[in-house]
């Protein structure tokens, strides 16, 4: 992985670690516009007792209301392959690029994003993989709740 991509992933990874330290699910995201970091977020379903605050949606919420022209120049970086809800958010706001830390522990809507013209890059980052493997091993019930699976 290039140093540039690792640098883009760093804020999302730090946010994921922050979420885990708070007792939450370790998924983080960062939104860049014109190469500048605009917002960071992390999964807050546990912390906020929320049904929808995944890393990506929390990041978008933290960015605030933006015009379509801003989203059209954005890149969303996420530590984990985006679920259907987060995939839908990318498509709704027409974000043209998504960089994914890893998709080994969970494969989200990457194919759908690509089919809709979104540029998708998977980094296969070992830190993201290790973090999610440990979380899934240690918190299977919480993980299944987050992705809508039954125990």
mmCIF file with all atom_site columns, C-alpha atoms in Angstrom:
data_model
loop_
_atom_site.group_PDB
_atom_site.id
_atom_site.type_symbol
_atom_site.label_atom_id
_atom_site.label_alt_id
_atom_site.label_comp_id
_atom_site.label_asym_id
_atom_site.label_entity_id
_atom_site.label_seq_id
_atom_site.pdbx_PDB_ins_code
_atom_site.Cartn_x
_atom_site.Cartn_y
_atom_site.Cartn_z
_atom_site.occupancy
_atom_site.B_iso_or_equiv
_atom_site.pdbx_formal_charge
_atom_site.auth_seq_id
_atom_site.auth_comp_id
_atom_site.auth_asym_id
_atom_site.auth_atom_id
_atom_site.pdbx_PDB_model_num
ATOM 1   C CA . UNK A 1 1   ? 0.000   0.000   0.000   1.00 0.00 ? 1   UNK A CA 1
ATOM 2   C CA . UNK A 1 2   ? 1.348   3.422   -0.876  1.00 0.00 ? 2   UNK A CA 1
ATOM 3   C CA . UNK A 1 3   ? 2.207   5.931   1.830   1.00 0.00 ? 3   UNK A CA 1
ATOM 4   C CA . UNK A 1 4   ? -0.426  8.283   0.401   1.00 0.00 ? 4   UNK A CA 1
ATOM 5   C CA . UNK A 1 5   ? -3.194  5.717   0.844   1.00 0.00 ? 5   UNK A CA 1
ATOM 6   C CA . UNK A 1 6   ? -1.945  4.794   4.316   1.00 0.00 ? 6   UNK A CA 1
ATOM 7   C CA . UNK A 1 7   ? -2.077  8.496   5.236   1.00 0.00 ? 7   UNK A CA 1
ATOM 8   C CA . UNK A 1 8   ? -5.684  8.748   3.982   1.00 0.00 ? 8   UNK A CA 1
ATOM 9   C CA . UNK A 1 9   ? -6.648  5.694   6.040   1.00 0.00 ? 9   UNK A CA 1
ATOM 10  C CA . UNK A 1 10  ? -4.968  6.919   9.248   1.00 0.00 ? 10  UNK A CA 1
ATOM 11  C CA . UNK A 1 11  ? -7.797  9.185   10.540  1.00 0.00 ? 11  UNK A CA 1
ATOM 12  C CA . UNK A 1 12  ? -10.422 6.495   9.882   1.00 0.00 ? 12  UNK A CA 1
ATOM 13  C CA . UNK A 1 13  ? -8.308  3.884   11.654  1.00 0.00 ? 13  UNK A CA 1
ATOM 14  C CA . UNK A 1 14  ? -7.769  6.202   14.630  1.00 0.00 ? 14  UNK A CA 1
ATOM 15  C CA . UNK A 1 15  ? -11.533 6.794   14.791  1.00 0.00 ? 15  UNK A CA 1
ATOM 16  C CA . UNK A 1 16  ? -12.192 3.038   14.735  1.00 0.00 ? 16  UNK A CA 1
ATOM 17  C CA . UNK A 1 17  ? -9.789  2.549   17.622  1.00 0.00 ? 17  UNK A CA 1
ATOM 18  C CA . UNK A 1 18  ? -11.496 5.377   19.504  1.00 0.00 ? 18  UNK A CA 1
ATOM 19  C CA . UNK A 1 19  ? -14.854 3.669   19.049  1.00 0.00 ? 19  UNK A CA 1
ATOM 20  C CA . UNK A 1 20  ? -13.499 0.403   20.420  1.00 0.00 ? 20  UNK A CA 1
ATOM 21  C CA . UNK A 1 21  ? -11.939 2.190   23.412  1.00 0.00 ? 21  UNK A CA 1
ATOM 22  C CA . UNK A 1 22  ? -15.413 3.613   24.137  1.00 0.00 ? 22  UNK A CA 1
ATOM 23  C CA . UNK A 1 23  ? -16.891 0.091   24.128  1.00 0.00 ? 23  UNK A CA 1
ATOM 24  C CA . UNK A 1 24  ? -18.228 0.422   20.600  1.00 0.00 ? 24  UNK A CA 1
ATOM 25  C CA . UNK A 1 25  ? -17.711 -1.245  17.258  1.00 0.00 ? 25  UNK A CA 1
ATOM 26  C CA . UNK A 1 26  ? -14.300 -0.502  15.708  1.00 0.00 ? 26  UNK A CA 1
ATOM 27  C CA . UNK A 1 27  ? -15.212 0.970   12.363  1.00 0.00 ? 27  UNK A CA 1
ATOM 28  C CA . UNK A 1 28  ? -14.148 4.448   11.315  1.00 0.00 ? 28  UNK A CA 1
ATOM 29  C CA . UNK A 1 29  ? -14.434 6.650   8.269   1.00 0.00 ? 29  UNK A CA 1
ATOM 30  C CA . UNK A 1 30  ? -12.990 9.865   6.886   1.00 0.00 ? 30  UNK A CA 1
ATOM 31  C CA . UNK A 1 31  ? -14.340 12.171  4.206   1.00 0.00 ? 31  UNK A CA 1
ATOM 32  C CA . UNK A 1 32  ? -11.907 14.033  1.979   1.00 0.00 ? 32  UNK A CA 1
ATOM 33  C CA . UNK A 1 33  ? -12.811 16.772  -0.472  1.00 0.00 ? 33  UNK A CA 1
ATOM 34  C CA . UNK A 1 34  ? -10.223 17.999  -2.936  1.00 0.00 ? 34  UNK A CA 1
ATOM 35  C CA . UNK A 1 35  ? -7.617  16.038  -0.975  1.00 0.00 ? 35  UNK A CA 1
ATOM 36  C CA . UNK A 1 36  ? -8.395  17.784  2.332   1.00 0.00 ? 36  UNK A CA 1
ATOM 37  C CA . UNK A 1 37  ? -9.842  16.028  5.362   1.00 0.00 ? 37  UNK A CA 1
ATOM 38  C CA . UNK A 1 38  ? -13.349 17.375  5.906   1.00 0.00 ? 38  UNK A CA 1
ATOM 39  C CA . UNK A 1 39  ? -14.790 15.020  8.549   1.00 0.00 ? 39  UNK A CA 1
ATOM 40  C CA . UNK A 1 40  ? -14.128 11.868  10.546  1.00 0.00 ? 40  UNK A CA 1
ATOM 41  C CA . UNK A 1 41  ? -16.572 9.543   12.239  1.00 0.00 ? 41  UNK A CA 1
ATOM 42  C CA . UNK A 1 42  ? -16.822 6.177   13.911  1.00 0.00 ? 42  UNK A CA 1
ATOM 43  C CA . UNK A 1 43  ? -19.490 3.616   14.627  1.00 0.00 ? 43  UNK A CA 1
ATOM 44  C CA . UNK A 1 44  ? -21.592 4.888   17.526  1.00 0.00 ? 44  UNK A CA 1
ATOM 45  C CA . UNK A 1 45  ? -24.410 2.381   17.671  1.00 0.00 ? 45  UNK A CA 1
ATOM 46  C CA . UNK A 1 46  ? -23.430 1.358   21.209  1.00 0.00 ? 46  UNK A CA 1
ATOM 47  C CA . UNK A 1 47  ? -22.408 4.775   22.486  1.00 0.00 ? 47  UNK A CA 1
ATOM 48  C CA . UNK A 1 48  ? -25.539 6.574   21.202  1.00 0.00 ? 48  UNK A CA 1
ATOM 49  C CA . UNK A 1 49  ? -27.943 3.607   21.274  1.00 0.00 ? 49  UNK A CA 1
ATOM 50  C CA . UNK A 1 50  ? -28.419 4.362   17.584  1.00 0.00 ? 50  UNK A CA 1
ATOM 51  C CA . UNK A 1 51  ? -29.767 2.168   14.831  1.00 0.00 ? 51  UNK A CA 1
ATOM 52  C CA . UNK A 1 52  ? -27.941 4.048   12.071  1.00 0.00 ? 52  UNK A CA 1
ATOM 53  C CA . UNK A 1 53  ? -24.682 5.580   13.293  1.00 0.00 ? 53  UNK A CA 1
ATOM 54  C CA . UNK A 1 54  ? -22.204 3.386   11.465  1.00 0.00 ? 54  UNK A CA 1
ATOM 55  C CA . UNK A 1 55  ? -18.721 4.748   10.835  1.00 0.00 ? 55  UNK A CA 1
ATOM 56  C CA . UNK A 1 56  ? -19.602 6.075   7.402   1.00 0.00 ? 56  UNK A CA 1
ATOM 57  C CA . UNK A 1 57  ? -22.946 7.618   8.371   1.00 0.00 ? 57  UNK A CA 1
ATOM 58  C CA . UNK A 1 58  ? -21.415 9.190   11.488  1.00 0.00 ? 58  UNK A CA 1
ATOM 59  C CA . UNK A 1 59  ? -18.696 10.701  9.313   1.00 0.00 ? 59  UNK A CA 1
ATOM 60  C CA . UNK A 1 60  ? -21.268 12.117  6.899   1.00 0.00 ? 60  UNK A CA 1
ATOM 61  C CA . UNK A 1 61  ? -23.247 13.521  9.828   1.00 0.00 ? 61  UNK A CA 1
ATOM 62  C CA . UNK A 1 62  ? -20.101 15.130  11.210  1.00 0.00 ? 62  UNK A CA 1
ATOM 63  C CA . UNK A 1 63  ? -19.447 16.738  7.820   1.00 0.00 ? 63  UNK A CA 1
ATOM 64  C CA . UNK A 1 64  ? -22.812 18.456  8.055   1.00 0.00 ? 64  UNK A CA 1
ATOM 65  C CA . UNK A 1 65  ? -25.089 19.475  5.253   1.00 0.00 ? 65  UNK A CA 1
ATOM 66  C CA . UNK A 1 66  ? -23.103 19.879  2.042   1.00 0.00 ? 66  UNK A CA 1
ATOM 67  C CA . UNK A 1 67  ? -24.071 20.842  -1.493  1.00 0.00 ? 67  UNK A CA 1
ATOM 68  C CA . UNK A 1 68  ? -24.035 18.144  -4.164  1.00 0.00 ? 68  UNK A CA 1
ATOM 69  C CA . UNK A 1 69  ? -21.020 19.786  -5.826  1.00 0.00 ? 69  UNK A CA 1
ATOM 70  C CA . UNK A 1 70  ? -18.929 19.052  -2.722  1.00 0.00 ? 70  UNK A CA 1
ATOM 71  C CA . UNK A 1 71  ? -19.921 15.375  -2.539  1.00 0.00 ? 71  UNK A CA 1
ATOM 72  C CA . UNK A 1 72  ? -19.118 15.078  -6.254  1.00 0.00 ? 72  UNK A CA 1
ATOM 73  C CA . UNK A 1 73  ? -15.466 15.848  -5.427  1.00 0.00 ? 73  UNK A CA 1
ATOM 74  C CA . UNK A 1 74  ? -15.277 13.648  -2.320  1.00 0.00 ? 74  UNK A CA 1
ATOM 75  C CA . UNK A 1 75  ? -13.538 10.454  -1.345  1.00 0.00 ? 75  UNK A CA 1
ATOM 76  C CA . UNK A 1 76  ? -14.890 8.380   1.532   1.00 0.00 ? 76  UNK A CA 1
ATOM 77  C CA . UNK A 1 77  ? -12.308 6.268   3.337   1.00 0.00 ? 77  UNK A CA 1
ATOM 78  C CA . UNK A 1 78  ? -13.615 3.508   5.603   1.00 0.00 ? 78  UNK A CA 1
ATOM 79  C CA . UNK A 1 79  ? -11.853 0.857   7.638   1.00 0.00 ? 79  UNK A CA 1
ATOM 80  C CA . UNK A 1 80  ? -14.320 -1.862  6.584   1.00 0.00 ? 80  UNK A CA 1
ATOM 81  C CA . UNK A 1 81  ? -16.305 -2.683  3.456   1.00 0.00 ? 81  UNK A CA 1
ATOM 82  C CA . UNK A 1 82  ? -19.530 -0.637  3.684   1.00 0.00 ? 82  UNK A CA 1
ATOM 83  C CA . UNK A 1 83  ? -22.784 -2.363  4.578   1.00 0.00 ? 83  UNK A CA 1
ATOM 84  C CA . UNK A 1 84  ? -25.918 -1.882  2.478   1.00 0.00 ? 84  UNK A CA 1
ATOM 85  C CA . UNK A 1 85  ? -26.987 1.208   4.449   1.00 0.00 ? 85  UNK A CA 1
ATOM 86  C CA . UNK A 1 86  ? -23.591 2.884   4.071   1.00 0.00 ? 86  UNK A CA 1
ATOM 87  C CA . UNK A 1 87  ? -23.372 1.831   0.422   1.00 0.00 ? 87  UNK A CA 1
ATOM 88  C CA . UNK A 1 88  ? -26.715 3.528   -0.086  1.00 0.00 ? 88  UNK A CA 1
ATOM 89  C CA . UNK A 1 89  ? -25.403 6.707   1.534   1.00 0.00 ? 89  UNK A CA 1
ATOM 90  C CA . UNK A 1 90  ? -22.461 6.796   -0.875  1.00 0.00 ? 90  UNK A CA 1
ATOM 91  C CA . UNK A 1 91  ? -24.837 6.384   -3.809  1.00 0.00 ? 91  UNK A CA 1
ATOM 92  C CA . UNK A 1 92  ? -27.404 8.855   -2.489  1.00 0.00 ? 92  UNK A CA 1
ATOM 93  C CA . UNK A 1 93  ? -24.810 11.619  -2.210  1.00 0.00 ? 93  UNK A CA 1
ATOM 94  C CA . UNK A 1 94  ? -23.013 10.538  -5.388  1.00 0.00 ? 94  UNK A CA 1
ATOM 95  C CA . UNK A 1 95  ? -19.608 10.196  -3.729  1.00 0.00 ? 95  UNK A CA 1
ATOM 96  C CA . UNK A 1 96  ? -17.398 9.049   -6.613  1.00 0.00 ? 96  UNK A CA 1
ATOM 97  C CA . UNK A 1 97  ? -14.582 7.285   -4.714  1.00 0.00 ? 97  UNK A CA 1
ATOM 98  C CA . UNK A 1 98  ? -14.461 4.890   -1.769  1.00 0.00 ? 98  UNK A CA 1
ATOM 99  C CA . UNK A 1 99  ? -11.267 3.546   -0.221  1.00 0.00 ? 99  UNK A CA 1
ATOM 100 C CA . UNK A 1 100 ? -11.753 0.488   1.987   1.00 0.00 ? 100 UNK A CA 1
ATOM 101 C CA . UNK A 1 101 ? -9.303  -0.623  4.655   1.00 0.00 ? 101 UNK A CA 1
ATOM 102 C CA . UNK A 1 102 ? -10.321 -4.275  4.415   1.00 0.00 ? 102 UNK A CA 1
ATOM 103 C CA . UNK A 1 103 ? -13.041 -6.622  3.219   1.00 0.00 ? 103 UNK A CA 1
ATOM 104 C CA . UNK A 1 104 ? -11.838 -9.987  4.537   1.00 0.00 ? 104 UNK A CA 1
ATOM 105 C CA . UNK A 1 105 ? -13.961 -9.942  7.693   1.00 0.00 ? 105 UNK A CA 1
ATOM 106 C CA . UNK A 1 106 ? -17.012 -8.447  5.977   1.00 0.00 ? 106 UNK A CA 1
ATOM 107 C CA . UNK A 1 107 ? -17.866 -7.955  2.320   1.00 0.00 ? 107 UNK A CA 1
ATOM 108 C CA . UNK A 1 108 ? -20.358 -5.168  1.843   1.00 0.00 ? 108 UNK A CA 1
ATOM 109 C CA . UNK A 1 109 ? -21.816 -3.528  -1.239  1.00 0.00 ? 109 UNK A CA 1
ATOM 110 C CA . UNK A 1 110 ? -18.592 -3.089  -3.183  1.00 0.00 ? 110 UNK A CA 1
ATOM 111 C CA . UNK A 1 111 ? -19.885 -4.754  -6.344  1.00 0.00 ? 111 UNK A CA 1
ATOM 112 C CA . UNK A 1 112 ? -22.999 -2.576  -6.285  1.00 0.00 ? 112 UNK A CA 1
ATOM 113 C CA . UNK A 1 113 ? -20.878 0.558   -5.840  1.00 0.00 ? 113 UNK A CA 1
ATOM 114 C CA . UNK A 1 114 ? -18.715 -0.442  -8.807  1.00 0.00 ? 114 UNK A CA 1
ATOM 115 C CA . UNK A 1 115 ? -21.768 -1.256  -10.920 1.00 0.00 ? 115 UNK A CA 1
ATOM 116 C CA . UNK A 1 116 ? -23.069 2.248   -10.202 1.00 0.00 ? 116 UNK A CA 1
ATOM 117 C CA . UNK A 1 117 ? -19.795 3.854   -11.309 1.00 0.00 ? 117 UNK A CA 1
ATOM 118 C CA . UNK A 1 118 ? -18.063 4.391   -7.969  1.00 0.00 ? 118 UNK A CA 1
ATOM 119 C CA . UNK A 1 119 ? -14.299 3.907   -7.954  1.00 0.00 ? 119 UNK A CA 1
ATOM 120 C CA . UNK A 1 120 ? -13.565 1.357   -5.194  1.00 0.00 ? 120 UNK A CA 1
ATOM 121 C CA . UNK A 1 121 ? -10.090 0.647   -3.828  1.00 0.00 ? 121 UNK A CA 1
ATOM 122 C CA . UNK A 1 122 ? -9.484  -2.084  -1.238  1.00 0.00 ? 122 UNK A CA 1
ATOM 123 C CA . UNK A 1 123 ? -6.262  -1.660  0.739   1.00 0.00 ? 123 UNK A CA 1
ATOM 124 C CA . UNK A 1 124 ? -6.228  -5.035  2.525   1.00 0.00 ? 124 UNK A CA 1
ATOM 125 C CA . UNK A 1 125 ? -4.685  -3.219  5.497   1.00 0.00 ? 125 UNK A CA 1
ATOM 126 C CA . UNK A 1 126 ? -3.305  -5.610  8.149   1.00 0.00 ? 126 UNK A CA 1
ATOM 127 C CA . UNK A 1 127 ? -4.188  -3.264  11.041  1.00 0.00 ? 127 UNK A CA 1
ATOM 128 C CA . UNK A 1 128 ? -7.813  -3.057  9.941   1.00 0.00 ? 128 UNK A CA 1
ATOM 129 C CA . UNK A 1 129 ? -7.987  -6.825  9.484   1.00 0.00 ? 129 UNK A CA 1
ATOM 130 C CA . UNK A 1 130 ? -6.453  -7.580  12.895  1.00 0.00 ? 130 UNK A CA 1
ATOM 131 C CA . UNK A 1 131 ? -8.717  -5.064  14.646  1.00 0.00 ? 131 UNK A CA 1
ATOM 132 C CA . UNK A 1 132 ? -11.899 -6.546  13.149  1.00 0.00 ? 132 UNK A CA 1
ATOM 133 C CA . UNK A 1 133 ? -10.812 -10.163 13.640  1.00 0.00 ? 133 UNK A CA 1
ATOM 134 C CA . UNK A 1 134 ? -10.201 -9.477  17.343  1.00 0.00 ? 134 UNK A CA 1
ATOM 135 C CA . UNK A 1 135 ? -13.505 -7.642  17.705  1.00 0.00 ? 135 UNK A CA 1
ATOM 136 C CA . UNK A 1 136 ? -15.547 -10.342 15.961  1.00 0.00 ? 136 UNK A CA 1
ATOM 137 C CA . UNK A 1 137 ? -13.859 -13.022 18.073  1.00 0.00 ? 137 UNK A CA 1
ATOM 138 C CA . UNK A 1 138 ? -14.378 -11.113 21.340  1.00 0.00 ? 138 UNK A CA 1
ATOM 139 C CA . UNK A 1 139 ? -17.843 -9.631  20.658  1.00 0.00 ? 139 UNK A CA 1
ATOM 140 C CA . UNK A 1 140 ? -19.751 -11.914 18.258  1.00 0.00 ? 140 UNK A CA 1
ATOM 141 C CA . UNK A 1 141 ? -23.193 -10.922 19.565  1.00 0.00 ? 141 UNK A CA 1
ATOM 142 C CA . UNK A 1 142 ? -22.476 -7.211  19.208  1.00 0.00 ? 142 UNK A CA 1
ATOM 143 C CA . UNK A 1 143 ? -20.992 -7.748  15.743  1.00 0.00 ? 143 UNK A CA 1
ATOM 144 C CA . UNK A 1 144 ? -24.012 -9.741  14.568  1.00 0.00 ? 144 UNK A CA 1
ATOM 145 C CA . UNK A 1 145 ? -26.326 -7.028  15.897  1.00 0.00 ? 145 UNK A CA 1
ATOM 146 C CA . UNK A 1 146 ? -24.403 -4.371  13.966  1.00 0.00 ? 146 UNK A CA 1
ATOM 147 C CA . UNK A 1 147 ? -24.674 -6.175  10.635  1.00 0.00 ? 147 UNK A CA 1
ATOM 148 C CA . UNK A 1 148 ? -28.255 -7.343  11.175  1.00 0.00 ? 148 UNK A CA 1
ATOM 149 C CA . UNK A 1 149 ? -27.510 -11.024 11.690  1.00 0.00 ? 149 UNK A CA 1
ATOM 150 C CA . UNK A 1 150 ? -29.001 -13.371 14.248  1.00 0.00 ? 150 UNK A CA 1
ATOM 151 C CA . UNK A 1 151 ? -26.848 -15.158 16.793  1.00 0.00 ? 151 UNK A CA 1
#
